[in-house]
Coordinates of C-alpha atoms in Angstrom, one line a residue:
X1 CA 24.2 -15.9 -41.5
X2 CA 21.5 -16.8 -38.8
X3 CA 21.3 -15.6 -35.3
X4 CA 21.5 -18.3 -32.7
X5 CA 17.9 -18.9 -30.6
X6 CA 18.8 -18.0 -27.1
X7 CA 16.4 -17.8 -24.2
X8 CA 16.5 -14.1 -23.8
X9 CA 13.6 -12.5 -21.6
X10 CA 10.3 -10.7 -22.7
X11 CA 10.7 -8.0 -21.1
X12 CA 13.2 -6.1 -18.3
X13 CA 11.4 -7.1 -15.7
X14 CA 12.9 -9.7 -13.5
X15 CA 9.9 -10.7 -12.3
X16 CA 6.2 -11.2 -13.0
X17 CA 4.4 -8.5 -11.8
X18 CA 1.1 -10.6 -11.0
X19 CA 3.6 -12.4 -8.2
X20 CA 4.7 -8.7 -7.3
X21 CA 1.5 -6.9 -6.5
X22 CA 0.4 -10.2 -4.7
X23 CA 3.7 -10.4 -2.3
X24 CA 3.0 -6.4 -2.0
X25 CA -0.8 -7.4 -1.2
X26 CA 0.2 -9.9 1.3
X27 CA 2.4 -7.8 3.8
X28 CA 0.0 -5.0 3.3
X29 CA -2.9 -7.9 5.0
X30 CA 0.1 -9.3 7.6
X31 CA 0.3 -5.4 8.7
X32 CA -2.8 -4.8 8.6
X33 CA -3.9 -8.2 11.3
X34 CA -0.9 -7.4 13.3
X35 CA -2.1 -4.4 14.3
X36 CA -5.4 -5.5 14.5
X37 CA -4.2 -7.8 16.7
X38 CA -2.0 -5.7 18.9
X39 CA -4.6 -3.1 19.7
X40 CA -7.5 -6.2 20.4
X41 CA -5.1 -7.6 22.5
X42 CA -3.0 -4.3 24.4
X43 CA -5.8 -3.6 27.0
X44 CA -5.7 -7.7 28.2
X45 CA -2.2 -7.8 28.3
X46 CA -1.7 -3.9 29.8
X47 CA -3.6 -2.0 32.7
X48 CA -2.0 1.6 30.9
X49 CA -3.7 0.8 28.1
X50 CA -7.1 -0.8 28.7
X51 CA -6.9 3.1 30.5
X52 CA -6.5 4.6 27.7
X53 CA -8.7 2.8 25.2
X54 CA -11.7 2.9 27.7
X55 CA -14.5 5.7 26.4
X56 CA -14.8 8.1 29.8
X57 CA -16.8 10.0 29.1
X58 CA -19.9 10.5 26.9
X59 CA -21.0 13.0 24.5
X60 CA -23.7 15.0 24.5
X61 CA -26.8 15.8 22.2
X62 CA -27.6 19.3 24.6
X63 CA -26.6 22.1 23.6
X64 CA -24.0 24.1 26.5
X65 CA -24.9 28.0 27.7
X66 CA -21.8 28.6 26.8
X67 CA -21.9 27.2 22.7
X68 CA -22.5 29.4 19.8
X69 CA -25.6 28.6 17.5

């Protein structure tokens, strides 16, 4: 009695793990680029965003009279 030779997958994973990692990494890079593009273009498109992202005050290196040591 011989066992018939059939193309049985070598593992229970239905896809190559390398392909899965590449897909997840591609999605993450796409989301990152989309967020960076939004932050770069939002002040140009909307006046409200340009006011929110603009630096209105500067940090001071001098201590004020009420600051504790």
